[in-house]
XYZ file of C-alpha atoms in Angstrom:
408
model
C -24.757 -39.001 20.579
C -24.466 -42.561 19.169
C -24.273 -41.175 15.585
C -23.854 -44.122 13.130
C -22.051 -42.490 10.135
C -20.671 -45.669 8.672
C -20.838 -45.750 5.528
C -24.261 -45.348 4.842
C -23.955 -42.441 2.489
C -26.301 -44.775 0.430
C -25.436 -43.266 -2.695
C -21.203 -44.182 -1.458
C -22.516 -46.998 0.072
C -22.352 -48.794 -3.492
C -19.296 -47.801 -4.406
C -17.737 -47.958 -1.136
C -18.193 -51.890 -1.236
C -19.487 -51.128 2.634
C -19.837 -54.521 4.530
C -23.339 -55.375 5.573
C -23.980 -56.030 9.132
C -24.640 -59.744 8.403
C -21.287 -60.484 7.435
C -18.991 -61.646 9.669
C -15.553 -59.534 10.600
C -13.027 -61.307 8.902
C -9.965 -61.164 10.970
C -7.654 -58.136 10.154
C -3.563 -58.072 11.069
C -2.560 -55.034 10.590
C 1.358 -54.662 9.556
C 3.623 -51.601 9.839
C 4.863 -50.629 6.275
C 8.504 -49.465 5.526
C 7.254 -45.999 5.372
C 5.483 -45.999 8.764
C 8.604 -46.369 10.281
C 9.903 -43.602 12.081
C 13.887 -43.128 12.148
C 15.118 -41.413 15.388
C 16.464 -37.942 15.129
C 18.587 -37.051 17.718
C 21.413 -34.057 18.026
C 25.258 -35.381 16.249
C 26.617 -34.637 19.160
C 24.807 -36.381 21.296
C 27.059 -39.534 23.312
C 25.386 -42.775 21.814
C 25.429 -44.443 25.561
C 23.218 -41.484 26.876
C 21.085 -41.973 23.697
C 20.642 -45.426 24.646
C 19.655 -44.680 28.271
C 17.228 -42.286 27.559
C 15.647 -44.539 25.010
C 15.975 -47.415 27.726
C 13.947 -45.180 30.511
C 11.658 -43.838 27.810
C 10.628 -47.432 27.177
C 10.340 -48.468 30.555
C 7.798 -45.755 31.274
C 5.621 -46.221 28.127
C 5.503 -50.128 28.605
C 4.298 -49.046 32.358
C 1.770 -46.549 30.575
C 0.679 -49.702 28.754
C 0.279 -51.556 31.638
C -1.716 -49.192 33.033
C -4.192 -48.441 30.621
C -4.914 -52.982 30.954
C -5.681 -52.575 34.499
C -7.762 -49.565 33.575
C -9.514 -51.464 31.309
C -9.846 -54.740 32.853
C -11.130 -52.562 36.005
C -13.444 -50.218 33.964
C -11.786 -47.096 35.530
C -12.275 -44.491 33.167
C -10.270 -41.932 35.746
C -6.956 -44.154 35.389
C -7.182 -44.817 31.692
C -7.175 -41.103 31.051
C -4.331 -40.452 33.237
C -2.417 -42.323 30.726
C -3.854 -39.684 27.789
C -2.661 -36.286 27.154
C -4.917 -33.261 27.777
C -3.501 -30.903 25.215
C -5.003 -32.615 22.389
C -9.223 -32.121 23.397
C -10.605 -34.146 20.377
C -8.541 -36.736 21.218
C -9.301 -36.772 24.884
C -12.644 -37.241 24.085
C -12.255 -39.991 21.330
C -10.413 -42.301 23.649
C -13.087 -41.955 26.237
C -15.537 -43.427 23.468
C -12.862 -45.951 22.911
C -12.668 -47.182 26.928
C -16.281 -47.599 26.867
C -16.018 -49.709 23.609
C -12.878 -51.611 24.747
C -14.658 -52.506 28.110
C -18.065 -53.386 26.373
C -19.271 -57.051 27.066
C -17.601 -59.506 24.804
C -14.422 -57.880 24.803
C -11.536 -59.598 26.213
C -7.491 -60.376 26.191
C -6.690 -56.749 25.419
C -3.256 -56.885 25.484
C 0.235 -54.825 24.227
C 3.642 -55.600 23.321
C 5.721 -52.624 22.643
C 7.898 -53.763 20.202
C 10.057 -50.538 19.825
C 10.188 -46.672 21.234
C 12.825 -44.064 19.252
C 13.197 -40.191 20.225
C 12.358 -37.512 18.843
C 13.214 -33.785 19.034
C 11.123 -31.976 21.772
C 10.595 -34.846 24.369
C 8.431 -36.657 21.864
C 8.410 -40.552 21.751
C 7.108 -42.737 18.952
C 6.118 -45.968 20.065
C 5.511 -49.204 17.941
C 2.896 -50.751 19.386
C 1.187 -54.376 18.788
C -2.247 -54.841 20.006
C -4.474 -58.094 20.198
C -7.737 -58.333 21.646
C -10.600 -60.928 21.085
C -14.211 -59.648 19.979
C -15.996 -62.116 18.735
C -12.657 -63.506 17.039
C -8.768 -62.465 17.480
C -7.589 -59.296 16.333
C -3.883 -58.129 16.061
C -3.081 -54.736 14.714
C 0.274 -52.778 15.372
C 0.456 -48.937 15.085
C 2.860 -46.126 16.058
C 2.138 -44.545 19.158
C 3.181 -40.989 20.010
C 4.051 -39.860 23.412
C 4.616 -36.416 24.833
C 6.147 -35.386 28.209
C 3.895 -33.273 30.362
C 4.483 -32.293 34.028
C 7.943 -34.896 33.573
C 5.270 -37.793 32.781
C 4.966 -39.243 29.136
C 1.474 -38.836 28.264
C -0.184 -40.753 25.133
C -0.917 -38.080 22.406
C -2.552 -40.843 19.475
C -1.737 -42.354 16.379
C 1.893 -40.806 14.923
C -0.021 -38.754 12.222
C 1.662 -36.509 9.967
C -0.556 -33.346 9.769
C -0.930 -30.470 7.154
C -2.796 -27.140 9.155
C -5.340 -25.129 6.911
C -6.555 -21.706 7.969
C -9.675 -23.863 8.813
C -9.197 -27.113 9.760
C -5.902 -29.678 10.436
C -5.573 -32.566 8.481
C -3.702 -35.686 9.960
C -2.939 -38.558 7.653
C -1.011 -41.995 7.689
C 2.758 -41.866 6.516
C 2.273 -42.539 2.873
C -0.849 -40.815 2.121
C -1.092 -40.178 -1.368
C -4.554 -38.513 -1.614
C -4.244 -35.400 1.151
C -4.344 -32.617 -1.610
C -7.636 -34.380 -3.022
C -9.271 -34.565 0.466
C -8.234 -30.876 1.342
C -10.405 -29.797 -1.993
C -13.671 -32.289 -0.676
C -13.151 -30.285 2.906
C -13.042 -26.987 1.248
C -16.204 -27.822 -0.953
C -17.863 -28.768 1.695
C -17.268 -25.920 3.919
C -18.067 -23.172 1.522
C -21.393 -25.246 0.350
C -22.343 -24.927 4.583
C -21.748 -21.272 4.866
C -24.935 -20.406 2.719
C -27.149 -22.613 4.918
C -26.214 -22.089 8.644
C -25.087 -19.167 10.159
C -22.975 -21.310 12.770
C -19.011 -22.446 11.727
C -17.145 -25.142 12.325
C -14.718 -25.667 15.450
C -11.777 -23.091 14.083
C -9.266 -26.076 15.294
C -11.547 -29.211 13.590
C -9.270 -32.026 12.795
C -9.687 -35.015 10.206
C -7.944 -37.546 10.376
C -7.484 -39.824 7.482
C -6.567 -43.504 7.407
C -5.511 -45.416 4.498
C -6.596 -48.848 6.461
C -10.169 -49.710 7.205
C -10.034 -51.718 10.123
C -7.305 -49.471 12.266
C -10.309 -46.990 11.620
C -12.439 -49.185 13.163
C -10.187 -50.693 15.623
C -8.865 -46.888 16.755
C -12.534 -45.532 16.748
C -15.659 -47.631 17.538
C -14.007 -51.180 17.475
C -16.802 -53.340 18.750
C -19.504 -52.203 15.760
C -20.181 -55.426 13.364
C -18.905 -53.707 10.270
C -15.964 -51.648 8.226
C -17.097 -48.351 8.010
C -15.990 -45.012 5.497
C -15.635 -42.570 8.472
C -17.104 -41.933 11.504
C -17.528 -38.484 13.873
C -19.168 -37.380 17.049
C -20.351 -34.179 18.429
C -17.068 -33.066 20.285
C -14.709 -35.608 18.565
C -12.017 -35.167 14.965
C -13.639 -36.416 11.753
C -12.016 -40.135 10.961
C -11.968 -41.304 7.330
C -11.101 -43.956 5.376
C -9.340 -42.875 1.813
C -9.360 -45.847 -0.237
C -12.116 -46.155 -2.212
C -11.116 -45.879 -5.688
C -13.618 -42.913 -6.724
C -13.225 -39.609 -4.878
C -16.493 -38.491 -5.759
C -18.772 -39.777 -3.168
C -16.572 -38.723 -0.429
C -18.188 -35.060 -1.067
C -21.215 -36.290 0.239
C -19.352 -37.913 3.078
C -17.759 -34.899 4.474
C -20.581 -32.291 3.608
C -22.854 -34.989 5.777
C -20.296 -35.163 8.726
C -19.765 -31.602 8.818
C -23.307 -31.325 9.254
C -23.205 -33.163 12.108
C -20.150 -31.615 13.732
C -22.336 -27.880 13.610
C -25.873 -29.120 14.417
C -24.320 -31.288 17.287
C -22.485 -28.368 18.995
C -25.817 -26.211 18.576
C -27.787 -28.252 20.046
C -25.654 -29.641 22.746
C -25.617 -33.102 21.526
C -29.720 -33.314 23.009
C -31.191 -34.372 20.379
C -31.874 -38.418 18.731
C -30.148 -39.832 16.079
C -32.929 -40.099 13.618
C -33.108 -35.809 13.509
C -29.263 -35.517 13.114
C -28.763 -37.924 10.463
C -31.501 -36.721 8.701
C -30.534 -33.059 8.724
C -27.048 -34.078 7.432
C -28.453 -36.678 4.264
C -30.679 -33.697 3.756
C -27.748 -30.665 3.895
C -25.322 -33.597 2.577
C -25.017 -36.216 0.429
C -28.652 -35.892 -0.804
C -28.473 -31.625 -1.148
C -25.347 -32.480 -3.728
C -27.389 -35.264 -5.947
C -30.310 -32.716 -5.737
C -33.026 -34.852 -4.410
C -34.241 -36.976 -1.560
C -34.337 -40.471 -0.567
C -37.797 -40.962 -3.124
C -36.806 -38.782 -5.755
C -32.920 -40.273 -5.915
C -34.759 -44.060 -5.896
C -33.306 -45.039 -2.778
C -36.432 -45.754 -1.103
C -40.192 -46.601 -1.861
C -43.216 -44.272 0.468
C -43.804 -47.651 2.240
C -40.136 -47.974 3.442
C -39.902 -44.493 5.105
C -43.269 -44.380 6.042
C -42.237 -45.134 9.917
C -43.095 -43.400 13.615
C -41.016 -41.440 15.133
C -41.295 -43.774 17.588
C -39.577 -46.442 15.320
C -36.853 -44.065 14.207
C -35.292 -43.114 18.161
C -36.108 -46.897 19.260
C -34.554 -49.087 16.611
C -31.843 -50.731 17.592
C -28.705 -50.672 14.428
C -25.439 -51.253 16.039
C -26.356 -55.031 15.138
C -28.366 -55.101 12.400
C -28.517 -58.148 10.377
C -29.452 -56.738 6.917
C -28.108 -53.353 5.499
C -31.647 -52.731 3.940
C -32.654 -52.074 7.890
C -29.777 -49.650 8.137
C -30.503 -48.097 4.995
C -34.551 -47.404 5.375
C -33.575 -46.085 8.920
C -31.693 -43.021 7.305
C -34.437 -42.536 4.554
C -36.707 -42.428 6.365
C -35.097 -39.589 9.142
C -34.183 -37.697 5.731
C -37.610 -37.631 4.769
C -39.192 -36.910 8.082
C -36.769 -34.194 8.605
C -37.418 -32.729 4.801
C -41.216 -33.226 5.619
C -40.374 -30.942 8.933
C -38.351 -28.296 6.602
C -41.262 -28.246 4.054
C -44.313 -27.542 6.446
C -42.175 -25.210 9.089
C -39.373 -23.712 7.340
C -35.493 -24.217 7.654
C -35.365 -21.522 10.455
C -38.066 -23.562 12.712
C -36.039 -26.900 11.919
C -33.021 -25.251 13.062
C -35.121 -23.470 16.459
C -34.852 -27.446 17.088
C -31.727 -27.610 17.305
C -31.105 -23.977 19.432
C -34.149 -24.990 21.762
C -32.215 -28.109 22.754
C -28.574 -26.376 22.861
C -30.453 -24.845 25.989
C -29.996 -28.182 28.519
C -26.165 -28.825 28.873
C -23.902 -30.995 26.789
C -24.741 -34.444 26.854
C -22.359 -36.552 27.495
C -22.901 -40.178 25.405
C -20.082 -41.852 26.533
C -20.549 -43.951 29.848
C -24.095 -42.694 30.050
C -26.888 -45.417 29.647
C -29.678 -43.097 29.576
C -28.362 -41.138 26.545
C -30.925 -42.063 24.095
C -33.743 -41.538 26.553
C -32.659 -38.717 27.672
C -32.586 -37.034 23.873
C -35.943 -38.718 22.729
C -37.575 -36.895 25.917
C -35.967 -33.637 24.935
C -37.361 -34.272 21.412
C -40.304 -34.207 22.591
C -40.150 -31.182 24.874
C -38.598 -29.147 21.840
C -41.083 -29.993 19.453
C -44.035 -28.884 21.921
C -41.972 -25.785 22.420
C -41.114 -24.914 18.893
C -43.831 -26.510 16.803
C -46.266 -27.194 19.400
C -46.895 -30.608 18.687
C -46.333 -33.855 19.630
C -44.093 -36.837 18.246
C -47.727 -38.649 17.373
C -48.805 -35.915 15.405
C -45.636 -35.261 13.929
C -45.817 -38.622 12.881
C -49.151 -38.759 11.480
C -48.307 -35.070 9.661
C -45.866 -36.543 7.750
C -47.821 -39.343 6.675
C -49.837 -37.505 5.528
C -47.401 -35.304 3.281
C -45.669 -38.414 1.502
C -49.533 -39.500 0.493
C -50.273 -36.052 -0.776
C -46.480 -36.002 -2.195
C -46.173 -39.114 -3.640
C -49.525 -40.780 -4.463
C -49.580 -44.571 -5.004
């Protein structure tokens, strides 16, 4: 499901200094620093001349790896590009098919690589340092290290060169140089315990986030064709990605309570359902259950600016907004629908939603055009099966409520 997290977080969204939509991307290089660098570890006794040639063939194959995933690109072959990916690693398996379908998008062009150096590691594991340039719009250049992992005698692209601390929860991968995993563990933790009161599903027992200290090789790693730089971003079957350097910690609470929302209500209900229900279950379980109001009470939004159709909420088109403000009334406006929902029904018939839908089978967004049709029609079949009413009078229901709620 097309699941916009971005920044929006309206009460981070301040703080965050998020880009608007209207701006333009400025364009981002992305240097290695001294302590991305990985230094090759190798056995003493090892004979430097059979060092080099491994190093040599190892290089050889991951620059024809690289190769490969161009053509794959340039040919829109999603079977050859994930040849080139490893299948141990499921979240990430699943986040590079999102990234093929971005990468071969319309507009995008020139992807190319240089690999500018491979070094081995213990365990037939090689790090690659990669240099990539594509054009979107405008040139982008951003290098990164690249791990590789032998599988079947075939190196196999297993992601970014994280570091990684493992919880009895949850695995958190971060950037060499990370100075604030201890402070995200606590958010996680918060957030975790604060969901165990309100749904009776858990998380994934192996969820991963991922923190990067560098906006744009979020965005250039996750969803690199969307128009702005974004706090974090996560998908139904996909690791939570986050960007740790905003200056406060405390909005990020918000943040990861709202994704982890997501991450449970999108595995119960398949990924079926629109985005306007999912983002408003997690503002109303996240970011706007910790400030202890809603998108009215908090000031975030007037009745006329949520008072929308459902309609407008699963048709609007935000990947390119040009104003924020459109981004922003779009999430107040699913809070308060979905609050209105929880208010006249009960939490247990919100969440029958969500089960009714988990029914069909997963829904796969990535490569599939019909998506969002596809979930607005199941809306609509769930809320005649659980509610027994229609999107219209859903609609008109709730605008009802805000006028009895919040008179003029």
């Amino acid at each position: 499901m097309k699941k916009l997290f971005l920044i929006i977080l309206l009460t981070a969204c301040a703080l965050s200094g998020c880009n608007t939509s209207s701006q333009k991307i400025n364009e981002q290089t992305i240097n290695p620093t001294p302590s991305e660098k990985t230094e090759m570890t190798s056995p003493i006794s090892e004979d430097p001349s059979s060092k080099s040639i491994r190093e040599s063939t190892a290089t050889a194959s991951i620059q024809s790896i690289l190769d490969k995933k161009i053509e794959a690109v340039q040919t829109k072959n999603l079977d050859l590009y994930l040849s080139t990916i490893t299948t141990a690693d499921s979240y990430y398996w699943n986040e590079q098919k999102r990234w093929f379908t971005e990468m071969t998008k319309d507009g995008v062009r020139d992807l190319k690589y240089i690999l500018r150096e491979v070094t081995l590691e213990e365990g037939e594991i090689a790090i690659a340092r990669v240099e990539q340039t594509h054009h979107y719009h405008q040139n982008f250049s951003i290098s990164y290290p690249l791990r590789f992992i032998q599988e079947e005698d075939e190196w196999k692209d297993a992601g970014y060169n994280f570091e990684e601390q493992k919880t009895e929860r949850y695995t958190i991968k971060y950037m060499s140089g990370e100075s604030k995993v201890t402070d995200f563990q606590k958010i996680i933790d918060t957030a975790y315990t604060n969901l165990a009161s309100i749904f009776s599903e858990q998380p994934d027992p192996n969820f991963e986030i991922k923190l990067f200290h560098s906006r744009e090789l979020l965005r250039q790693r996750t969803i690199p064709t969307i128009g702005w730089l974004f706090t974090g971003w996560g998908e139904a079957n996909e690791s939570l990605k986050l960007y740790t350097g905003h200056p406060v910690l405390e909005p990020y609470y918000g943040t990861v309570q709202h994704e982890l929302v997501h991450h449970i209500t999108m595995r119960i209900c398949n990924n079926n359902l629109p985005g306007w229900i999912a983002d408003g279950i997690a503002l109303q379980y996240g970011n706007y259950a910790l400030e202890g109001g809603n998108a009215i009470t908090l000031g975030y939004a007037t009745k006329d600016q949520v008072r929308v159709t459902v309609d407008f909420l699963e048709n609007v088109d935000l990947w390119d907004a040009e104003k924020q403000e459109e981004t922003w009334d779009w999430y107040n406006a699913s809070q308060m629908l979905t609050e209105y929902i929880i208010e006249s029904y009960g939490h247990d018939q919100l969440m029958a939603l969500f089960y009714e839908a988990g029914k069909k089978p997963y829904n796969e967004n990535v490569m599939n055009p019909k998506f969002n049709e596809q979930n607005n029609k199941t809306m609509g079949q769930v809320l005649q099966t659980v509610l027994g009413i229609t999107k219209e009078e859903l609609t008109e229901a709730y605008w009802t409520w805000l006028d009895q709620t919040y008179p003029d």
